[in-house]
PDB file of C-alpha atoms in Angstrom:
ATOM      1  CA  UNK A  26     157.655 120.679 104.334  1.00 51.00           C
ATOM      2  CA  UNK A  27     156.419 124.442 103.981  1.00 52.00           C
ATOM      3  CA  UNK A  28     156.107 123.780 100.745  1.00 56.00           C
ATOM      4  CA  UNK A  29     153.623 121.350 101.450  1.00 52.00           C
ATOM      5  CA  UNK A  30     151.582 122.723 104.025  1.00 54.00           C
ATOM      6  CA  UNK A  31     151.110 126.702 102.475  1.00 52.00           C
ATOM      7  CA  UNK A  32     149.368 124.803  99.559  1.00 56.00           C
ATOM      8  CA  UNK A  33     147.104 122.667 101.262  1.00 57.00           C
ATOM      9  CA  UNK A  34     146.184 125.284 103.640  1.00 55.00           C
ATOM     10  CA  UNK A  35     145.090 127.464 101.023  1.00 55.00           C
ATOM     11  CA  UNK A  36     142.757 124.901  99.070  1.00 60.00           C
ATOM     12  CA  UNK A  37     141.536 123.885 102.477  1.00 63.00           C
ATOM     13  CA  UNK A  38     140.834 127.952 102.997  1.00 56.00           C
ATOM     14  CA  UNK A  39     139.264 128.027  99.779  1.00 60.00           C
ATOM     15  CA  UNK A  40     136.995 125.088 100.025  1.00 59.00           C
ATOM     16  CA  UNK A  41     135.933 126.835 103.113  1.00 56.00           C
ATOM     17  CA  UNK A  42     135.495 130.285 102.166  1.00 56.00           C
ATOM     18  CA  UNK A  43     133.171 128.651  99.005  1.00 56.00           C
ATOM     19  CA  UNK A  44     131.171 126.640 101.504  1.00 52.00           C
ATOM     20  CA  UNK A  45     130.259 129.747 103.818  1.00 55.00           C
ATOM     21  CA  UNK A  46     129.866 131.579 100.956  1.00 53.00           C
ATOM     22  CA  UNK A  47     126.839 129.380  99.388  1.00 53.00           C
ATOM     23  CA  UNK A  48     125.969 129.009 103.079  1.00 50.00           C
ATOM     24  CA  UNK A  49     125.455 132.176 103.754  1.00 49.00           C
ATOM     25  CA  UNK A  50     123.602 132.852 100.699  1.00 50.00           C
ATOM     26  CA  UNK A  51     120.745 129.955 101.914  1.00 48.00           C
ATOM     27  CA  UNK A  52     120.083 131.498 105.110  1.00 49.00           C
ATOM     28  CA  UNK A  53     120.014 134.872 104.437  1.00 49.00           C
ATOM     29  CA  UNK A  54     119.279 135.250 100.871  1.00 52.00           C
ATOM     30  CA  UNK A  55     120.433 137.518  98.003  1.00 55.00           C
ATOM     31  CA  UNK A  56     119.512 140.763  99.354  1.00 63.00           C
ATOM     32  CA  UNK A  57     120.904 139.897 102.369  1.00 71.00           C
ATOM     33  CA  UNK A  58     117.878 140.205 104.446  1.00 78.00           C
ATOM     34  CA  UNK A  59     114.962 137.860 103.156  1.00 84.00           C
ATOM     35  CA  UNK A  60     115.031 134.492 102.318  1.00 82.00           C
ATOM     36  CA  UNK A  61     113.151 131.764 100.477  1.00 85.00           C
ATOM     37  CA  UNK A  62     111.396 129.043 103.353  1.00 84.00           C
ATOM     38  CA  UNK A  63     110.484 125.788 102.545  1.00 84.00           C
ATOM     39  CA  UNK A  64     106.335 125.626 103.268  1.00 81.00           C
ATOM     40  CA  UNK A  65     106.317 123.279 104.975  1.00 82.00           C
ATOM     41  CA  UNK A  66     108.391 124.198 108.083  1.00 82.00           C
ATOM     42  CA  UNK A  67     105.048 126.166 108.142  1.00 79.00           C
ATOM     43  CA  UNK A  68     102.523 123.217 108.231  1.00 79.00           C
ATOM     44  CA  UNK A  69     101.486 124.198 105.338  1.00 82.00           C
ATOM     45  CA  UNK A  70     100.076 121.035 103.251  1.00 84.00           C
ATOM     46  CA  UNK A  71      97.345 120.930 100.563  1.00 90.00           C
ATOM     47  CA  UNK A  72      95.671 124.666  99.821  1.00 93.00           C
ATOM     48  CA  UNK A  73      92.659 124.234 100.059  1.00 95.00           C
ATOM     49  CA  UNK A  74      89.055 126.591  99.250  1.00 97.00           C
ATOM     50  CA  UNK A  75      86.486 127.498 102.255  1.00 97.00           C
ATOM     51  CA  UNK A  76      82.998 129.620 101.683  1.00 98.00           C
ATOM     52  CA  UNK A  77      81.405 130.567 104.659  1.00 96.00           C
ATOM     53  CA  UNK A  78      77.892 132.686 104.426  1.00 98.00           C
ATOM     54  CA  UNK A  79      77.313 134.707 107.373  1.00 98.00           C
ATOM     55  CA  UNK A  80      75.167 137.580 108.348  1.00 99.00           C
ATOM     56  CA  UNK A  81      76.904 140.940 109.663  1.00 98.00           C
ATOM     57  CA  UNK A  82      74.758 143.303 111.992  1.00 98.00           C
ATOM     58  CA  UNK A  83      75.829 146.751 112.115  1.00 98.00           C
ATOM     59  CA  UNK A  84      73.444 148.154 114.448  1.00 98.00           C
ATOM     60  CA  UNK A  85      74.032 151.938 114.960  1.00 97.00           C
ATOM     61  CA  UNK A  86      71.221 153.106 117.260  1.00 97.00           C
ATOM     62  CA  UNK A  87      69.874 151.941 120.876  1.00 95.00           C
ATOM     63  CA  UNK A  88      72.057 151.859 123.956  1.00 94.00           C
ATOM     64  CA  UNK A  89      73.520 148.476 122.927  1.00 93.00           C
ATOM     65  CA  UNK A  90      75.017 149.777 119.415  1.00 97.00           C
ATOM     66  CA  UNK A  91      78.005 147.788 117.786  1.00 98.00           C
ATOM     67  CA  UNK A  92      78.682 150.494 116.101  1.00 98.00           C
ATOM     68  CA  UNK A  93      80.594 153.668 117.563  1.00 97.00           C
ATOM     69  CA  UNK A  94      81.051 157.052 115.746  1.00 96.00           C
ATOM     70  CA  UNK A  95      84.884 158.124 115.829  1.00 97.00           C
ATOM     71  CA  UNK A  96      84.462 161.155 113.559  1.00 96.00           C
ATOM     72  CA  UNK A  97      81.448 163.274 112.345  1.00 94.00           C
ATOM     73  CA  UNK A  98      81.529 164.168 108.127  1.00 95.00           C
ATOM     74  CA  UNK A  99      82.230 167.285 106.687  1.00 91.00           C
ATOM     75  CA  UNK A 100      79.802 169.827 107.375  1.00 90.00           C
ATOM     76  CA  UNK A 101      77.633 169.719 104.413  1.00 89.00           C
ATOM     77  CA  UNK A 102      78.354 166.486 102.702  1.00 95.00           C
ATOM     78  CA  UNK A 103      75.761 164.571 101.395  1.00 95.00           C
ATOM     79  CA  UNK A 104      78.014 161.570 101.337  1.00 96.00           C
ATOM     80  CA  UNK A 105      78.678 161.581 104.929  1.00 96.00           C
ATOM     81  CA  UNK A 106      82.173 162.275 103.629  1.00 97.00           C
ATOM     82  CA  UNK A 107      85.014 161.772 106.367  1.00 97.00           C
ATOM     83  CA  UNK A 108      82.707 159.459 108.517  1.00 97.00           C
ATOM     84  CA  UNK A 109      84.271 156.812 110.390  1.00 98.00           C
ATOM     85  CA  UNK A 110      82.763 154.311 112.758  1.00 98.00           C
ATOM     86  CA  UNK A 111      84.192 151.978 114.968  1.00 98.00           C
ATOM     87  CA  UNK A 112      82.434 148.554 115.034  1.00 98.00           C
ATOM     88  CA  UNK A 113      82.339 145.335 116.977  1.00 98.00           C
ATOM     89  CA  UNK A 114      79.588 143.856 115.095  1.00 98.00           C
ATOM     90  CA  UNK A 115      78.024 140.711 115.734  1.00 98.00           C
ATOM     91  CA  UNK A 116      78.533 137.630 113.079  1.00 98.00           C
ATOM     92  CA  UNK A 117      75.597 135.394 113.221  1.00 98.00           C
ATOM     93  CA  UNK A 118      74.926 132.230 110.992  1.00 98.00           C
ATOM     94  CA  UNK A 119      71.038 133.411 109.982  1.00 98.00           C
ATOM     95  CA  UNK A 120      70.154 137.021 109.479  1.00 98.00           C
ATOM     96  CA  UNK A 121      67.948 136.946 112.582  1.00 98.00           C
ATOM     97  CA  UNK A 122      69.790 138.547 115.896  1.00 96.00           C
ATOM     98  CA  UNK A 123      68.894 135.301 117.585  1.00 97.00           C
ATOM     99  CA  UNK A 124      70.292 132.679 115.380  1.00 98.00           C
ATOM    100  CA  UNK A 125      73.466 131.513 116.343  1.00 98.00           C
ATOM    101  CA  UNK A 126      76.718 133.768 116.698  1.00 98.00           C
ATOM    102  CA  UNK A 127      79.505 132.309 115.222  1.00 98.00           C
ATOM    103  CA  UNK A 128      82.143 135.664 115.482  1.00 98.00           C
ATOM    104  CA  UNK A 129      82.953 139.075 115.415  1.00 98.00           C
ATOM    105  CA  UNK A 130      83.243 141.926 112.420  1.00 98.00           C
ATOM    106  CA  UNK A 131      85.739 144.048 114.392  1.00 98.00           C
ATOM    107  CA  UNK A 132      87.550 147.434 112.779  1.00 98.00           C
ATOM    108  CA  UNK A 133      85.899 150.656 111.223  1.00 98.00           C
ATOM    109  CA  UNK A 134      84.100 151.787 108.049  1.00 98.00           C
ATOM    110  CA  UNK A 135      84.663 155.244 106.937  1.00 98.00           C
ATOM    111  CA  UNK A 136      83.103 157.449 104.236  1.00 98.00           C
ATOM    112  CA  UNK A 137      85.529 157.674 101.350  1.00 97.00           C
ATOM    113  CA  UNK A 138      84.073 159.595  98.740  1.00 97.00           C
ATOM    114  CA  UNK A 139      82.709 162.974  97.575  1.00 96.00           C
ATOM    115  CA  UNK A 140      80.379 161.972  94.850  1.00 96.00           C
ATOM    116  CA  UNK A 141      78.579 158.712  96.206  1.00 96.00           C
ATOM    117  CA  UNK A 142      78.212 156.669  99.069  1.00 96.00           C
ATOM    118  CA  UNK A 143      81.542 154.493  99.471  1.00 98.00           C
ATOM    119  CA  UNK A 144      83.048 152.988 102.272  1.00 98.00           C
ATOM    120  CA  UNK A 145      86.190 152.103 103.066  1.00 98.00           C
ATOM    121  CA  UNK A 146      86.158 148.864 104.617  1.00 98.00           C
ATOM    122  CA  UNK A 147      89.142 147.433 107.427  1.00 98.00           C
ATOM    123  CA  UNK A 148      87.784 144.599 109.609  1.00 98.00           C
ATOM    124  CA  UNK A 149      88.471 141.543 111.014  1.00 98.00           C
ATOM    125  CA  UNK A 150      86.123 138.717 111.265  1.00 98.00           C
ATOM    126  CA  UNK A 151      87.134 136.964 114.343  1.00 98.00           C
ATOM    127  CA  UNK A 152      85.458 133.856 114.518  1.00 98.00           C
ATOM    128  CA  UNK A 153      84.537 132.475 117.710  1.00 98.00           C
ATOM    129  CA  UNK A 154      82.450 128.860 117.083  1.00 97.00           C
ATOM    130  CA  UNK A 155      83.938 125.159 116.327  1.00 96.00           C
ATOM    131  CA  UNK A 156      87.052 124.504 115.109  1.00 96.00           C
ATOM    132  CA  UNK A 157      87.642 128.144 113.221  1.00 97.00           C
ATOM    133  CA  UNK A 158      87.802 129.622 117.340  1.00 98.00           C
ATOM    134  CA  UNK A 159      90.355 131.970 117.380  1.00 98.00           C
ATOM    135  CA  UNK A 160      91.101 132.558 113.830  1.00 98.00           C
ATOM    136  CA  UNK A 161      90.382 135.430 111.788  1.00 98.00           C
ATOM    137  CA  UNK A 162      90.197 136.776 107.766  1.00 98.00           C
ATOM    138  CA  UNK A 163      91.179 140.441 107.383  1.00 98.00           C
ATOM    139  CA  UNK A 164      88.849 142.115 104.575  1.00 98.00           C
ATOM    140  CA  UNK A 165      89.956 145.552 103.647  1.00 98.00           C
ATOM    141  CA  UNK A 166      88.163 147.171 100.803  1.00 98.00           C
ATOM    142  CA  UNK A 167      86.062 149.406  98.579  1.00 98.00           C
ATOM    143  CA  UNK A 168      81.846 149.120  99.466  1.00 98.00           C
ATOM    144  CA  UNK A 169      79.921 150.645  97.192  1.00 98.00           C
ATOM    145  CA  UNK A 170      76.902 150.478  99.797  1.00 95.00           C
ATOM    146  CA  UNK A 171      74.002 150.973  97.247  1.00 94.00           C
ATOM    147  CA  UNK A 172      75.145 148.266  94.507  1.00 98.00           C
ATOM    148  CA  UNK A 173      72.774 145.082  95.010  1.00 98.00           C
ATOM    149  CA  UNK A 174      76.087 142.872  95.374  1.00 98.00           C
ATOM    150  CA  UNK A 175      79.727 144.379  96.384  1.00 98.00           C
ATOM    151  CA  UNK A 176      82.882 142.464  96.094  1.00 98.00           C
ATOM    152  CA  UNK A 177      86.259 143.027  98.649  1.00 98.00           C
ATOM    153  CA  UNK A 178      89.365 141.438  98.907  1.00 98.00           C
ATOM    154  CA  UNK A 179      90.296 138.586 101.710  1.00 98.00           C
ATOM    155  CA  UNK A 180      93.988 139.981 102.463  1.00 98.00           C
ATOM    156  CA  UNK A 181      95.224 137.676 104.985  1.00 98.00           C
ATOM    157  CA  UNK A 182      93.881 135.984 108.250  1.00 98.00           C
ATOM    158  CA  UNK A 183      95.395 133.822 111.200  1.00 97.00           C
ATOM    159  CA  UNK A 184      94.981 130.676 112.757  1.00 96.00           C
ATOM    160  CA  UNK A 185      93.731 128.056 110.411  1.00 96.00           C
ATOM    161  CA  UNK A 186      93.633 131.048 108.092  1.00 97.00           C
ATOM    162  CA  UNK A 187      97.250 131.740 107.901  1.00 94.00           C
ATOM    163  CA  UNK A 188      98.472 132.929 104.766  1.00 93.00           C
ATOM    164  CA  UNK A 189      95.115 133.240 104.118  1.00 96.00           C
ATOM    165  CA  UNK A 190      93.610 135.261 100.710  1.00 98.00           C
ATOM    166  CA  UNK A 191      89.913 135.410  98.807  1.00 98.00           C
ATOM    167  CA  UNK A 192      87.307 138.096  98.421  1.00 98.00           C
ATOM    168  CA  UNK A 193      84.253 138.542 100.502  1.00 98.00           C
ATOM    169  CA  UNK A 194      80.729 139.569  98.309  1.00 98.00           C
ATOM    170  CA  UNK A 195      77.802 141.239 100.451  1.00 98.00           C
ATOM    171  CA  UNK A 196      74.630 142.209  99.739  1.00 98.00           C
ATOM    172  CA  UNK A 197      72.259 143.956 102.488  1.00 98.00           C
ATOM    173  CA  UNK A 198      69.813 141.999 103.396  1.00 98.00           C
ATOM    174  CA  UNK A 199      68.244 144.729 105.511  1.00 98.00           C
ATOM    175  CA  UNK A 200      68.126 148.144 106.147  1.00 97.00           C
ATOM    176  CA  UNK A 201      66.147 150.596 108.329  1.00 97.00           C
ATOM    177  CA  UNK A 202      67.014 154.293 106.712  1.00 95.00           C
ATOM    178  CA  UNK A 203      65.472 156.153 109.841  1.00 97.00           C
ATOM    179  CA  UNK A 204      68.182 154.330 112.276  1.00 97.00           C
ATOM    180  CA  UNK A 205      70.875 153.322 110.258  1.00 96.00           C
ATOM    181  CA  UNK A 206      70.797 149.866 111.445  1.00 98.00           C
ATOM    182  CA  UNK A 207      71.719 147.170 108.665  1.00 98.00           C
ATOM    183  CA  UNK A 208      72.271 143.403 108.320  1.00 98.00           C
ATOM    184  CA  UNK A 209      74.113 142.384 105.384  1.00 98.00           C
ATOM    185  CA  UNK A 210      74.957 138.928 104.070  1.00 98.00           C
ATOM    186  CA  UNK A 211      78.528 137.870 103.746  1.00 98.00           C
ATOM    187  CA  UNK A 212      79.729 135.604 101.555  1.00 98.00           C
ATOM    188  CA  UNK A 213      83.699 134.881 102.270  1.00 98.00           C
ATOM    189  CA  UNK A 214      85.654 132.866 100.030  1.00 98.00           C
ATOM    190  CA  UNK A 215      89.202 131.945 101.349  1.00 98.00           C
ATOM    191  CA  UNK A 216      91.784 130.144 100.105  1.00 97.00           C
ATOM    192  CA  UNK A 217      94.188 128.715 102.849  1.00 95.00           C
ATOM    193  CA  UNK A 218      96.523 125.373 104.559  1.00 90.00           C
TER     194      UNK A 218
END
Protein backbone atom coordinates (compact mmCIF):
# COMPACT_ATOMS: atom_id res chain seq x y z
CA UNK A 1 0.00 0.00 0.00
CA UNK A 2 3.12 2.43 0.39
CA UNK A 3 3.98 1.42 -2.65
CA UNK A 4 1.02 2.84 -3.99
CA UNK A 5 0.55 5.95 -2.33
CA UNK A 6 4.58 7.43 -2.51
CA UNK A 7 3.92 7.27 -6.34
CA UNK A 8 0.80 8.93 -6.66
CA UNK A 9 1.74 11.50 -4.25
CA UNK A 10 4.58 12.47 -6.19
CA UNK A 11 2.77 12.87 -9.71
CA UNK A 12 0.05 14.60 -7.77
CA UNK A 13 3.14 16.97 -6.32
CA UNK A 14 4.35 17.34 -9.67
CA UNK A 15 1.22 18.22 -11.46
CA UNK A 16 1.05 20.80 -8.81
CA UNK A 17 4.35 22.23 -8.65
CA UNK A 18 3.90 22.60 -12.86
CA UNK A 19 0.58 24.33 -12.36
CA UNK A 20 1.97 27.06 -9.83
CA UNK A 21 4.78 27.22 -11.77
CA UNK A 22 2.95 28.48 -15.17
CA UNK A 23 0.73 30.25 -12.63
CA UNK A 24 3.02 32.15 -11.26
CA UNK A 25 4.61 33.05 -14.40
CA UNK A 26 0.93 34.76 -15.65
CA UNK A 27 0.62 36.95 -12.79
CA UNK A 28 3.82 38.12 -12.26
CA UNK A 29 5.63 37.78 -15.42
CA UNK A 30 9.16 36.77 -16.53
CA UNK A 31 11.12 39.27 -14.75
CA UNK A 32 9.28 38.67 -11.91
CA UNK A 33 7.92 42.06 -11.46
CA UNK A 34 5.86 43.26 -14.62
CA UNK A 35 3.37 41.61 -16.40
CA UNK A 36 1.47 41.58 -19.68
CA UNK A 37 -2.59 42.94 -18.99
CA UNK A 38 -5.21 42.19 -21.15
CA UNK A 39 -6.60 45.94 -22.48
CA UNK A 40 -9.41 45.57 -21.85
CA UNK A 41 -9.60 45.12 -18.04
CA UNK A 42 -8.68 48.80 -18.85
CA UNK A 43 -11.81 49.85 -20.90
CA UNK A 44 -9.85 50.22 -23.44
CA UNK A 45 -11.91 49.54 -26.85
CA UNK A 46 -11.36 51.01 -30.34
CA UNK A 47 -8.18 53.69 -30.48
CA UNK A 48 -9.33 56.19 -31.79
CA UNK A 49 -7.72 59.98 -33.31
CA UNK A 50 -8.91 63.50 -31.69
CA UNK A 51 -7.59 67.17 -33.04
CA UNK A 52 -8.51 69.85 -30.98
CA UNK A 53 -7.36 73.65 -32.07
CA UNK A 54 -7.12 75.87 -29.22
CA UNK A 55 -5.58 79.16 -28.43
CA UNK A 56 -2.92 79.39 -25.45
CA UNK A 57 -2.45 82.91 -23.71
CA UNK A 58 0.69 83.38 -21.98
CA UNK A 59 0.29 86.73 -20.67
CA UNK A 60 3.43 87.87 -18.72
CA UNK A 61 2.74 91.48 -17.71
CA UNK A 62 -0.23 93.33 -15.71
CA UNK A 63 -1.25 92.38 -12.20
CA UNK A 64 -3.35 89.46 -13.50
CA UNK A 65 -0.28 87.57 -15.30
CA UNK A 66 -0.57 83.70 -15.96
CA UNK A 67 2.68 83.64 -16.15
CA UNK A 68 5.15 83.70 -13.03
CA UNK A 69 9.00 84.06 -13.20
CA UNK A 70 10.73 81.20 -11.05
CA UNK A 71 14.29 82.03 -12.11
CA UNK A 72 16.00 85.09 -13.78
CA UNK A 73 18.74 84.04 -16.94
CA UNK A 74 22.24 84.20 -16.79
CA UNK A 75 23.57 87.52 -16.48
CA UNK A 76 24.37 88.41 -19.95
CA UNK A 77 22.55 85.98 -22.11
CA UNK A 78 20.94 87.06 -24.99
CA UNK A 79 18.88 83.91 -25.02
CA UNK A 80 17.38 84.48 -21.74
CA UNK A 81 19.35 81.32 -21.00
CA UNK A 82 18.27 79.53 -17.61
CA UNK A 83 14.78 81.29 -17.64
CA UNK A 84 11.99 79.49 -16.26
CA UNK A 85 8.41 80.56 -15.81
CA UNK A 86 5.70 79.11 -14.10
CA UNK A 87 2.34 79.30 -15.98
CA UNK A 88 -1.34 78.73 -15.48
CA UNK A 89 -2.35 79.94 -18.77
CA UNK A 90 -5.69 80.25 -19.99
CA UNK A 91 -6.99 77.76 -22.98
CA UNK A 92 -9.62 79.47 -24.93
CA UNK A 93 -11.45 78.10 -28.12
CA UNK A 94 -10.83 81.61 -30.33
CA UNK A 95 -7.69 83.63 -29.95
CA UNK A 96 -9.68 86.48 -28.41
CA UNK A 97 -9.44 86.57 -24.30
CA UNK A 98 -13.20 86.60 -24.38
CA UNK A 99 -14.12 83.67 -26.44
CA UNK A 100 -14.87 80.77 -24.59
CA UNK A 101 -12.38 78.96 -22.08
CA UNK A 102 -12.33 75.51 -22.52
CA UNK A 103 -8.99 74.63 -20.00
CA UNK A 104 -5.85 75.25 -18.56
CA UNK A 105 -1.95 75.18 -19.97
CA UNK A 106 -0.50 74.48 -16.50
CA UNK A 107 3.56 73.73 -15.90
CA UNK A 108 6.68 75.93 -16.87
CA UNK A 109 8.72 76.93 -19.94
CA UNK A 110 12.33 77.45 -19.46
CA UNK A 111 15.13 78.81 -21.67
CA UNK A 112 17.20 75.89 -22.89
CA UNK A 113 19.73 77.08 -25.08
CA UNK A 114 22.87 79.22 -25.54
CA UNK A 115 22.76 79.98 -29.18
CA UNK A 116 18.94 80.68 -29.95
CA UNK A 117 15.77 81.10 -28.42
CA UNK A 118 14.46 77.50 -27.30
CA UNK A 119 12.20 76.49 -24.80
CA UNK A 120 11.77 73.68 -23.01
CA UNK A 121 8.26 72.92 -22.81
CA UNK A 122 6.39 70.67 -19.61
CA UNK A 123 2.65 71.42 -19.36
CA UNK A 124 -0.48 70.07 -18.89
CA UNK A 125 -3.54 71.06 -20.68
CA UNK A 126 -6.24 70.47 -18.26
CA UNK A 127 -9.36 70.75 -19.90
CA UNK A 128 -12.23 72.01 -18.13
CA UNK A 129 -15.50 72.20 -20.79
CA UNK A 130 -18.00 69.22 -21.96
CA UNK A 131 -17.31 65.89 -21.78
CA UNK A 132 -13.18 66.22 -21.87
CA UNK A 133 -13.79 67.96 -17.90
CA UNK A 134 -11.23 66.69 -15.93
CA UNK A 135 -8.91 65.15 -18.34
CA UNK A 136 -5.66 66.26 -19.41
CA UNK A 137 -2.68 65.68 -22.38
CA UNK A 138 0.86 66.15 -21.04
CA UNK A 139 3.08 67.93 -23.86
CA UNK A 140 6.71 68.03 -22.99
CA UNK A 141 9.02 69.32 -25.63
CA UNK A 142 11.50 71.31 -27.68
CA UNK A 143 9.91 75.12 -28.95
CA UNK A 144 11.85 76.67 -31.20
CA UNK A 145 9.83 80.03 -30.46
CA UNK A 146 10.80 81.93 -33.72
CA UNK A 147 10.00 79.01 -36.37
CA UNK A 148 6.51 79.97 -38.08
CA UNK A 149 5.18 76.35 -37.01
CA UNK A 150 6.81 74.12 -34.03
CA UNK A 151 6.00 70.55 -33.47
CA UNK A 152 6.04 68.66 -29.64
CA UNK A 153 5.24 65.43 -28.55
CA UNK A 154 1.70 64.39 -26.75
CA UNK A 155 3.37 61.99 -23.99
CA UNK A 156 0.49 60.81 -22.11
CA UNK A 157 -2.77 62.34 -20.57
CA UNK A 158 -5.66 61.11 -18.16
CA UNK A 159 -9.17 60.72 -18.10
CA UNK A 160 -10.61 60.03 -21.47
CA UNK A 161 -6.99 60.56 -22.45
CA UNK A 162 -5.51 57.65 -20.74
CA UNK A 163 -2.76 56.07 -22.39
CA UNK A 164 -2.94 58.89 -24.34
CA UNK A 165 0.04 59.91 -27.18
CA UNK A 166 0.24 62.56 -30.37
CA UNK A 167 2.15 65.74 -30.99
CA UNK A 168 0.89 69.21 -30.50
CA UNK A 169 2.01 71.97 -33.57
CA UNK A 170 1.80 75.83 -32.57
CA UNK A 171 2.26 78.73 -34.27
CA UNK A 172 1.97 82.33 -32.49
CA UNK A 173 -0.68 83.96 -33.50
CA UNK A 174 0.34 87.05 -31.55
CA UNK A 175 2.95 88.70 -29.95
CA UNK A 176 3.60 92.06 -28.23
CA UNK A 177 7.72 92.25 -27.95
CA UNK A 178 7.52 95.30 -25.44
CA UNK A 179 5.43 93.01 -22.80
CA UNK A 180 6.09 89.65 -23.59
CA UNK A 181 2.56 88.74 -23.78
CA UNK A 182 1.74 86.01 -26.56
CA UNK A 183 -1.21 83.94 -27.84
CA UNK A 184 -0.32 81.02 -29.78
CA UNK A 185 -2.49 78.52 -31.63
CA UNK A 186 -2.46 74.92 -30.63
CA UNK A 187 -3.12 72.30 -32.65
CA UNK A 188 -3.19 68.81 -30.50
CA UNK A 189 -3.45 65.63 -32.13
CA UNK A 190 -4.07 62.62 -29.74
CA UNK A 191 -4.47 59.29 -30.19
CA UNK A 192 -6.44 57.51 -27.31
CA UNK A 193 -9.58 54.72 -25.94
Amino acid sequence: MARLIFPILATQFTIFFIFSFFAINLVVGDDGFARTMDRKLFGMKKEKLSHFRLYWHDIVSGRNSSSVAVTAPMNNSLTSFGMIRMIDNPLTMGPEMSSKMVGKAQGFYSSSSQEEIVLLMAMNFAFTEGKYNGSTITILGRNSVFSEVREMPVVGGSGLFRFGRGYVQAKTHWFDPSTGDAIVRYDCYVLHY
